[in-house]
Coordinates of N, CA, C and O in Angstrom, one line a residue:
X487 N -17.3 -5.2 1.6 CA -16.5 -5.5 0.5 C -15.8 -6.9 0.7 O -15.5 -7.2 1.8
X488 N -15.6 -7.9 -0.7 CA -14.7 -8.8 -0.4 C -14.0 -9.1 -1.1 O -14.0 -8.3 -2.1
X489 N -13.3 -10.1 -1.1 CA -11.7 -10.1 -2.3 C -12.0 -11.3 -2.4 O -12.2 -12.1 -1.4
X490 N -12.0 -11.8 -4.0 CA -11.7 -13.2 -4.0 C -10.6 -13.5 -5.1 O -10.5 -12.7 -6.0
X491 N -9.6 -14.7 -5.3 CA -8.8 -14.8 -6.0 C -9.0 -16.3 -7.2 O -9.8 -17.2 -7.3
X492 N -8.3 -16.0 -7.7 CA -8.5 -17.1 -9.3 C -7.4 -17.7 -9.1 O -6.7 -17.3 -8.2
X493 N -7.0 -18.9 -9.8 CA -6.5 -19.5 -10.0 C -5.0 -19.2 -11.2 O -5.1 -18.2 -11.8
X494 N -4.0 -20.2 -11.5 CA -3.1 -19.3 -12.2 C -2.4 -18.1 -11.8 O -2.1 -17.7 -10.7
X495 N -2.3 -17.5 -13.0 CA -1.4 -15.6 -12.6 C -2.2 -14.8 -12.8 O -1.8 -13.6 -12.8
X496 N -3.6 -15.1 -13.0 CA -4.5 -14.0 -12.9 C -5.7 -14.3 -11.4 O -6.5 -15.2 -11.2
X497 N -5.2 -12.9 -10.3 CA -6.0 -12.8 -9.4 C -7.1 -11.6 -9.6 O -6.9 -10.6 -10.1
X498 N -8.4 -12.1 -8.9 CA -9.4 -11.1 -9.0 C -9.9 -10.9 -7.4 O -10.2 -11.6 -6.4
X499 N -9.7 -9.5 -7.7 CA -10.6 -8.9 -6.3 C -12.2 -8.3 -6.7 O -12.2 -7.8 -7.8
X500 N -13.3 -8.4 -6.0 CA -14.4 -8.2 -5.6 C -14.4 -7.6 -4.8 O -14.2 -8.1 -3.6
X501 N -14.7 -6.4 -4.9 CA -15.8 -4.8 -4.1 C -17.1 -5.7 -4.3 O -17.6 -6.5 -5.1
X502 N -17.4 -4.6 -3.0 CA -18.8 -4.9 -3.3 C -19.6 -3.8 -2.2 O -18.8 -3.3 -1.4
X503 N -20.9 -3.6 -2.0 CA -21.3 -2.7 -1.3 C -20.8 -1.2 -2.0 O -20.7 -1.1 -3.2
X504 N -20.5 0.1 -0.8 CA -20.1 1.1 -1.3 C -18.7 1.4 -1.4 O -18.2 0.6 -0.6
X505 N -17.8 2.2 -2.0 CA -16.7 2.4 -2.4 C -16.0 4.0 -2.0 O -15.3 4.5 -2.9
X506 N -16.1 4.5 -1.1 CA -16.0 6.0 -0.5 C -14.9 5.9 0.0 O -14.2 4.9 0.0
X507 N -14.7 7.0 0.4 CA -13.3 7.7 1.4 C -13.4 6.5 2.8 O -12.4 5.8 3.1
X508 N -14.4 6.5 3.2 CA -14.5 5.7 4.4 C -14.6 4.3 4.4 O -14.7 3.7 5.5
X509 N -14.3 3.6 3.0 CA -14.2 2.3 3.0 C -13.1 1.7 1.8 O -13.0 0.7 1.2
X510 N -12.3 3.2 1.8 CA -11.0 3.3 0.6 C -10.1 2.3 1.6 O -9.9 1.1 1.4
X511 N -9.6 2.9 2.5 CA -8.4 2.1 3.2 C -8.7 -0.1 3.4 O -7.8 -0.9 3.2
X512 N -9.8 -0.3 3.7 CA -10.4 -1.4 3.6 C -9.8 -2.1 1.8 O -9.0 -3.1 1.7
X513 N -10.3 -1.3 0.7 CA -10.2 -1.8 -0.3 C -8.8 -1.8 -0.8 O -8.4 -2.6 -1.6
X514 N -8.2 -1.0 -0.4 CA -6.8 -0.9 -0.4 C -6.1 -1.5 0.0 O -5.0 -1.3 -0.3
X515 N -6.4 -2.5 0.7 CA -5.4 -3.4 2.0 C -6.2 -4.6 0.8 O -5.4 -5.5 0.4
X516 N -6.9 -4.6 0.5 CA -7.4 -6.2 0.1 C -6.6 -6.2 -1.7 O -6.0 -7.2 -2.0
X517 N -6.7 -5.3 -2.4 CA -5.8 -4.8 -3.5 C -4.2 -5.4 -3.3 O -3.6 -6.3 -3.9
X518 N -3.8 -4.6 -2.2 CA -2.0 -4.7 -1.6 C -2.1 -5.9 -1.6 O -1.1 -6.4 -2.2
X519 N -3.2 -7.1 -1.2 CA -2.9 -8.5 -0.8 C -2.9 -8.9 -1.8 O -2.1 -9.9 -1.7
X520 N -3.3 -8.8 -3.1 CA -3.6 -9.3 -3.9 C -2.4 -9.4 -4.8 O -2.1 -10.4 -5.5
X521 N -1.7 -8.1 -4.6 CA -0.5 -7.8 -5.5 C 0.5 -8.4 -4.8 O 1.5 -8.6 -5.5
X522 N 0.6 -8.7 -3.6 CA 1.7 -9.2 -3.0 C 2.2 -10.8 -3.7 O 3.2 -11.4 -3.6
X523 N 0.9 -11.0 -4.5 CA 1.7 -12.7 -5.3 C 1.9 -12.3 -6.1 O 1.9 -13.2 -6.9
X524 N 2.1 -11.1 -7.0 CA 2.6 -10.3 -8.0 C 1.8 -11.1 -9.4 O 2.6 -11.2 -10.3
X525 N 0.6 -11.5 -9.7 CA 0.0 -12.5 -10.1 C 1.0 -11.4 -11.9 O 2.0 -10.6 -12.1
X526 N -0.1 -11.9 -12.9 CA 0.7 -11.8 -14.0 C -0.9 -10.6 -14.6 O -0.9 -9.7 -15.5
X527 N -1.7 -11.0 -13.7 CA -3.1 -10.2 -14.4 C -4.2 -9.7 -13.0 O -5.2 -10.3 -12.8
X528 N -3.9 -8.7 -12.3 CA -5.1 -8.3 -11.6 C -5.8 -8.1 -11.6 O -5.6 -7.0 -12.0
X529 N -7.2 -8.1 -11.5 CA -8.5 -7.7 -11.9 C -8.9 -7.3 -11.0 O -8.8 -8.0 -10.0
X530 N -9.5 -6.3 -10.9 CA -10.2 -5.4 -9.8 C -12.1 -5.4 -10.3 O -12.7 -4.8 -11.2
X531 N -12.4 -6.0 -9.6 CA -14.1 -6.3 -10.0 C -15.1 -5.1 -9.1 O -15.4 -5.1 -7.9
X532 N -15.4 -4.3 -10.0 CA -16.2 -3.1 -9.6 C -17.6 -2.9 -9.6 O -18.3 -2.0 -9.1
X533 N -18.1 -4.2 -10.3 CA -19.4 -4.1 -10.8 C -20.3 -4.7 -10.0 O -21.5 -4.6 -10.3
X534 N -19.7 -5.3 -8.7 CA -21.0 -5.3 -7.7 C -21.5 -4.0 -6.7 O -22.5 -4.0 -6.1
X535 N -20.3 -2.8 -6.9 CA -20.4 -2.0 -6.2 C -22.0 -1.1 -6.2 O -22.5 -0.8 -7.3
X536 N -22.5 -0.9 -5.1 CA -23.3 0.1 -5.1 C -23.2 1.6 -5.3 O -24.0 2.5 -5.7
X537 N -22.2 1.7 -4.9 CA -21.9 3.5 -4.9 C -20.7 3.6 -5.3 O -20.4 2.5 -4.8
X538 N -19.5 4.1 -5.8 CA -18.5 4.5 -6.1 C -17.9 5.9 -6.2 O -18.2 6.2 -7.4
X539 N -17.4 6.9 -5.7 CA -17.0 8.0 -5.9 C -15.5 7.9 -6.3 O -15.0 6.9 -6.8
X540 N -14.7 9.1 -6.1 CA -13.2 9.4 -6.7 C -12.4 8.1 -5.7 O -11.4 7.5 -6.2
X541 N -13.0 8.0 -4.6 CA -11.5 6.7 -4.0 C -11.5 5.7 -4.8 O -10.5 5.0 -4.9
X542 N -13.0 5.3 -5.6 CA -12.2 4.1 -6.7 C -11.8 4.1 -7.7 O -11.5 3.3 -8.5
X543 N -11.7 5.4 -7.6 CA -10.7 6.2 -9.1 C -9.5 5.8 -8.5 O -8.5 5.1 -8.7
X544 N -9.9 6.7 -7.7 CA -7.8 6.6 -6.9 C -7.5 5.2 -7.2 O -6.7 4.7 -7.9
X545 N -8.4 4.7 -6.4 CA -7.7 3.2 -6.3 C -7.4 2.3 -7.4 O -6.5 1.4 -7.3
X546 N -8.1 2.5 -8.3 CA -7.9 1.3 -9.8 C -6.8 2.6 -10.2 O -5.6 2.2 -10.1
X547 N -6.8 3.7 -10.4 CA -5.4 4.4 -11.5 C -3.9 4.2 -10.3 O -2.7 4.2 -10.8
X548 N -4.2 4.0 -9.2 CA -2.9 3.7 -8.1 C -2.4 2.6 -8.5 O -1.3 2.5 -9.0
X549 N -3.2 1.5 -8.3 CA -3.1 0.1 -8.9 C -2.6 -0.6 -10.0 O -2.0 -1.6 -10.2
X550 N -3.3 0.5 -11.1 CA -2.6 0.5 -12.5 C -1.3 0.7 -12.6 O -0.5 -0.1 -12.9
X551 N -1.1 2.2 -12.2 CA 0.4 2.6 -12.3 C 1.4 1.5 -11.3 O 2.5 1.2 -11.8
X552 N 1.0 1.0 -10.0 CA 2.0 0.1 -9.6 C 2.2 -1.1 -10.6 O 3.4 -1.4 -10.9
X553 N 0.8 -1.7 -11.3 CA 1.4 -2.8 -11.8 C 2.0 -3.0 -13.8 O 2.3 -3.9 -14.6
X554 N 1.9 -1.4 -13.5 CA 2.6 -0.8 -15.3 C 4.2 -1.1 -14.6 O 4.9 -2.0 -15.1
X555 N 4.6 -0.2 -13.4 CA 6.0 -0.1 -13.3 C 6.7 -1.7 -12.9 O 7.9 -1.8 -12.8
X556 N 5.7 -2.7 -12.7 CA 6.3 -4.1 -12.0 C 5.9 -4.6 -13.7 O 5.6 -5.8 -13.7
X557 N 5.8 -4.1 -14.7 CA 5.8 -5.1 -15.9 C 4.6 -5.9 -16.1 O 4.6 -6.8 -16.9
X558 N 3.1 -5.5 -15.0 CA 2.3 -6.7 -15.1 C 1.1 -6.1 -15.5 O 1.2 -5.0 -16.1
X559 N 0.1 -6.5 -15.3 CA -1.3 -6.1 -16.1 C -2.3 -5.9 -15.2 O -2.6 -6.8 -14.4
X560 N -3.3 -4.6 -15.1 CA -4.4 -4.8 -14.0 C -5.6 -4.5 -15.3 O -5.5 -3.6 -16.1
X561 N -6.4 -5.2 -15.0 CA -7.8 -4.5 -15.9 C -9.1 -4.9 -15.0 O -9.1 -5.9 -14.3
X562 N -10.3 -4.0 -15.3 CA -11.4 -3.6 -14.1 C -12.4 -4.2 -14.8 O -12.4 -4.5 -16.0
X563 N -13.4 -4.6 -13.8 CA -14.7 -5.1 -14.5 C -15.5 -4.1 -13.8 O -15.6 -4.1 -12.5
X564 N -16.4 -3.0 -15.0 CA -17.5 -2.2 -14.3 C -18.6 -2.6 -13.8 O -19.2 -2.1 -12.9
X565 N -18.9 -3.8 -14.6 CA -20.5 -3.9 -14.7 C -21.4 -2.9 -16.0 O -21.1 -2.7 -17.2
X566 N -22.6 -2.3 -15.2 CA -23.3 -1.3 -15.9 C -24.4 -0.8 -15.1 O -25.6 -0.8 -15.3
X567 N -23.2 -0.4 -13.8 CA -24.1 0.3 -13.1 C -23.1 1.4 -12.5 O -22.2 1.9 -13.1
X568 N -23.6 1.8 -11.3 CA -22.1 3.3 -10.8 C -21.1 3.1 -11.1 O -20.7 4.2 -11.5
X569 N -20.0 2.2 -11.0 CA -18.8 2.1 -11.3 C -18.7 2.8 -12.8 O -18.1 3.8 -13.0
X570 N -19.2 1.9 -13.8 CA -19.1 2.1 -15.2 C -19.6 4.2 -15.6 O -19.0 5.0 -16.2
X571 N -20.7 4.2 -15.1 CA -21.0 5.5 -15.3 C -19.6 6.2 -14.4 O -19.0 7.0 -15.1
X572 N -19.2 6.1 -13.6 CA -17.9 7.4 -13.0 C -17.1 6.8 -13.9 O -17.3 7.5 -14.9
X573 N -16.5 6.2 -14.2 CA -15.4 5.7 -15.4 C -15.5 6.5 -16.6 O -14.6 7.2 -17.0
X574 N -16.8 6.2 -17.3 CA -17.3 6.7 -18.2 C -17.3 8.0 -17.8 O -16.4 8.4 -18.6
X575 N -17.8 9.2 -17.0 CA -17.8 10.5 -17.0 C -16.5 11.0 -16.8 O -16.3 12.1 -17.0
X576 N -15.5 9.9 -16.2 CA -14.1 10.8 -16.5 C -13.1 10.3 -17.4 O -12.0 10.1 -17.1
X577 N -13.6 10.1 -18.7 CA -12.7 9.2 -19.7 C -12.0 8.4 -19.5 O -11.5 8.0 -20.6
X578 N -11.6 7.8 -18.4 CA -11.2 6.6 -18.3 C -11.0 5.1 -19.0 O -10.0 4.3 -18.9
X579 N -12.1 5.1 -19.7 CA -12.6 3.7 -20.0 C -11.6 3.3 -21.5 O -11.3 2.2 -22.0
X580 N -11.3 4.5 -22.1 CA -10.3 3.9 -23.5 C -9.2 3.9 -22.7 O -8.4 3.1 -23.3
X581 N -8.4 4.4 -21.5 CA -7.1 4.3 -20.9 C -6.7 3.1 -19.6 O -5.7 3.0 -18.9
X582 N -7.8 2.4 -19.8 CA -7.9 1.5 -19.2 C -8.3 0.2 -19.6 O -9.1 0.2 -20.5
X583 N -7.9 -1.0 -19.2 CA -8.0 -2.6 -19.5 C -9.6 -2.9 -18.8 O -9.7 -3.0 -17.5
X584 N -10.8 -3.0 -19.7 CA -12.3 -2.9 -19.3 C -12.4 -4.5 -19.7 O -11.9 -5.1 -20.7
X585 N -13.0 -4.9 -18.9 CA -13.4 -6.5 -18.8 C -14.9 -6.3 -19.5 O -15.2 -5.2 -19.9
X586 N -15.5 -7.0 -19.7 CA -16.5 -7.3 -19.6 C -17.1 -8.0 -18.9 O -16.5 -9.0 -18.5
X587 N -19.1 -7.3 -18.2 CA -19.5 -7.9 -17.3 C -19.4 -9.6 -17.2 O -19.2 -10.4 -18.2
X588 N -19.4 -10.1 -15.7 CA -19.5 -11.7 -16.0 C -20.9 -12.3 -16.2 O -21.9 -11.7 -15.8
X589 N -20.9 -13.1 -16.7 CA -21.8 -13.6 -17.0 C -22.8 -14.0 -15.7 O -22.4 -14.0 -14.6
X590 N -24.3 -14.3 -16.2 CA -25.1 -14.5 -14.7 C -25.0 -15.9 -14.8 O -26.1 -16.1 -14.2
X591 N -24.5 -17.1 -15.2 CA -24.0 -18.2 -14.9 C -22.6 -18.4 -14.4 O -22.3 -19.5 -13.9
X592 N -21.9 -17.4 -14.6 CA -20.7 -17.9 -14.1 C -20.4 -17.6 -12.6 O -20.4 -16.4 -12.4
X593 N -20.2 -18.3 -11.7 CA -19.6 -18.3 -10.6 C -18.7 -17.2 -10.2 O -17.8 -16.9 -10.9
X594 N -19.3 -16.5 -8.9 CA -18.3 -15.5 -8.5 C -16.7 -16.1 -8.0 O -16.8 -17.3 -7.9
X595 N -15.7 -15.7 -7.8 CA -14.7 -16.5 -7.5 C -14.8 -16.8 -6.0 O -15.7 -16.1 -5.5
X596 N -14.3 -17.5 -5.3 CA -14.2 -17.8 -3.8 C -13.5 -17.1 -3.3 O -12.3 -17.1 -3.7
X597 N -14.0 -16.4 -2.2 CA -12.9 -15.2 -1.2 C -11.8 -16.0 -0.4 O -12.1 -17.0 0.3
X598 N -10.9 -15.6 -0.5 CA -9.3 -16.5 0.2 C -9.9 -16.7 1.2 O -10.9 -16.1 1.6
X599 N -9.0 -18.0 1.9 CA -9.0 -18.1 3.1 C -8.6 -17.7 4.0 O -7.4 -18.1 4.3
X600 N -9.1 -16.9 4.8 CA -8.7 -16.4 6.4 C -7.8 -17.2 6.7 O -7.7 -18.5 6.6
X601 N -6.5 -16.1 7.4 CA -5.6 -17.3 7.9 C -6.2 -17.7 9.5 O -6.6 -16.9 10.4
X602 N -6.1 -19.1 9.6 CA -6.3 -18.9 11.2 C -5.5 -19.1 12.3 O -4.8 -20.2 12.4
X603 N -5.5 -18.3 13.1 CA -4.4 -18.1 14.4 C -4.1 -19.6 14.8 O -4.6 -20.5 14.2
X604 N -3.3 -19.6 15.8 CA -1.9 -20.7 15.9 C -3.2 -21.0 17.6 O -4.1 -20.4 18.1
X605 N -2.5 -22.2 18.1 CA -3.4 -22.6 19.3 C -3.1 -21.3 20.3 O -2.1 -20.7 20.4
X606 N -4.4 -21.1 21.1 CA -4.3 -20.2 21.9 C -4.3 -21.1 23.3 O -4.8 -22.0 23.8
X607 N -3.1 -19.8 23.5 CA -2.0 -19.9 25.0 C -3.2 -20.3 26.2 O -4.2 -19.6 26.2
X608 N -2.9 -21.4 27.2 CA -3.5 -21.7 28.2 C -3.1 -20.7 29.2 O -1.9 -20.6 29.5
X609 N -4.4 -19.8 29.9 CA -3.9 -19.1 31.4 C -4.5 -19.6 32.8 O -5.7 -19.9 33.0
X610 N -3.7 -19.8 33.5 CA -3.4 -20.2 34.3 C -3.4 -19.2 35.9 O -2.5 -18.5 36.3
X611 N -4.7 -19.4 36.4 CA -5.6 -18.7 37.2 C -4.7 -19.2 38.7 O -5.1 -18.9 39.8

């Protein structure tokens, strides 16, 4: 999975690969980063995912509810592949802010940059 951000008050994260119990905590931490600039519009990008089950349920309706109670806006891009069908099979999709797929000309956004560590300490043998 990777996270990339936009420019302005609107940040976008990018999943990608599979979306399970076993790769919920991963997407979850990259989500938290996202919201930590409290942007004004999150977007959670679903639609490169290959597989998706209930943790990215959890995870987009968790995300929603934090950013209903902070006054700000999250809305999802399914695509029209697994993501969009589990959304779709659990009604979701009128109670939620649905993007539309991006275009195949437009540029994916660029994944932040890694912070990089500070000079490493000389040891002295």
């Amino acid at each position: 999975m990777t996270a990339a951000t936009g420019g302005g008050s609107t940040v976008e994260v990018v999943l990608d690969g599979e979306l399970d119990i076993s790769s919920y905590g991963h997407a979850v931490r990259r989500v938290e980063q996202a919201e930590r600039g409290a942007p004004g519009l999150l977007v959670v990008d679903l639609s490169q995912l290959a597989f998706v089950d209930s943790s990215g349920v959890r995870l987009v309706l968790l995300a929603d509810e934090r950013a209903r109670a902070a006054g700000r806006r999250l809305a999802v891009r399914l695509g029209s592949g697994p993501a969009l069908r589990v959304f779709e099979a659990l009604g979701l999709i009128d109670k939620l802010e649905v993007l539309p797929p991006r275009p195949f000309d437009e540029p994916m956004p660029e994944p932040p940059a890694e912070p990089t560590p500070g000079p490493a300490s000389e040891v002295e043998a």
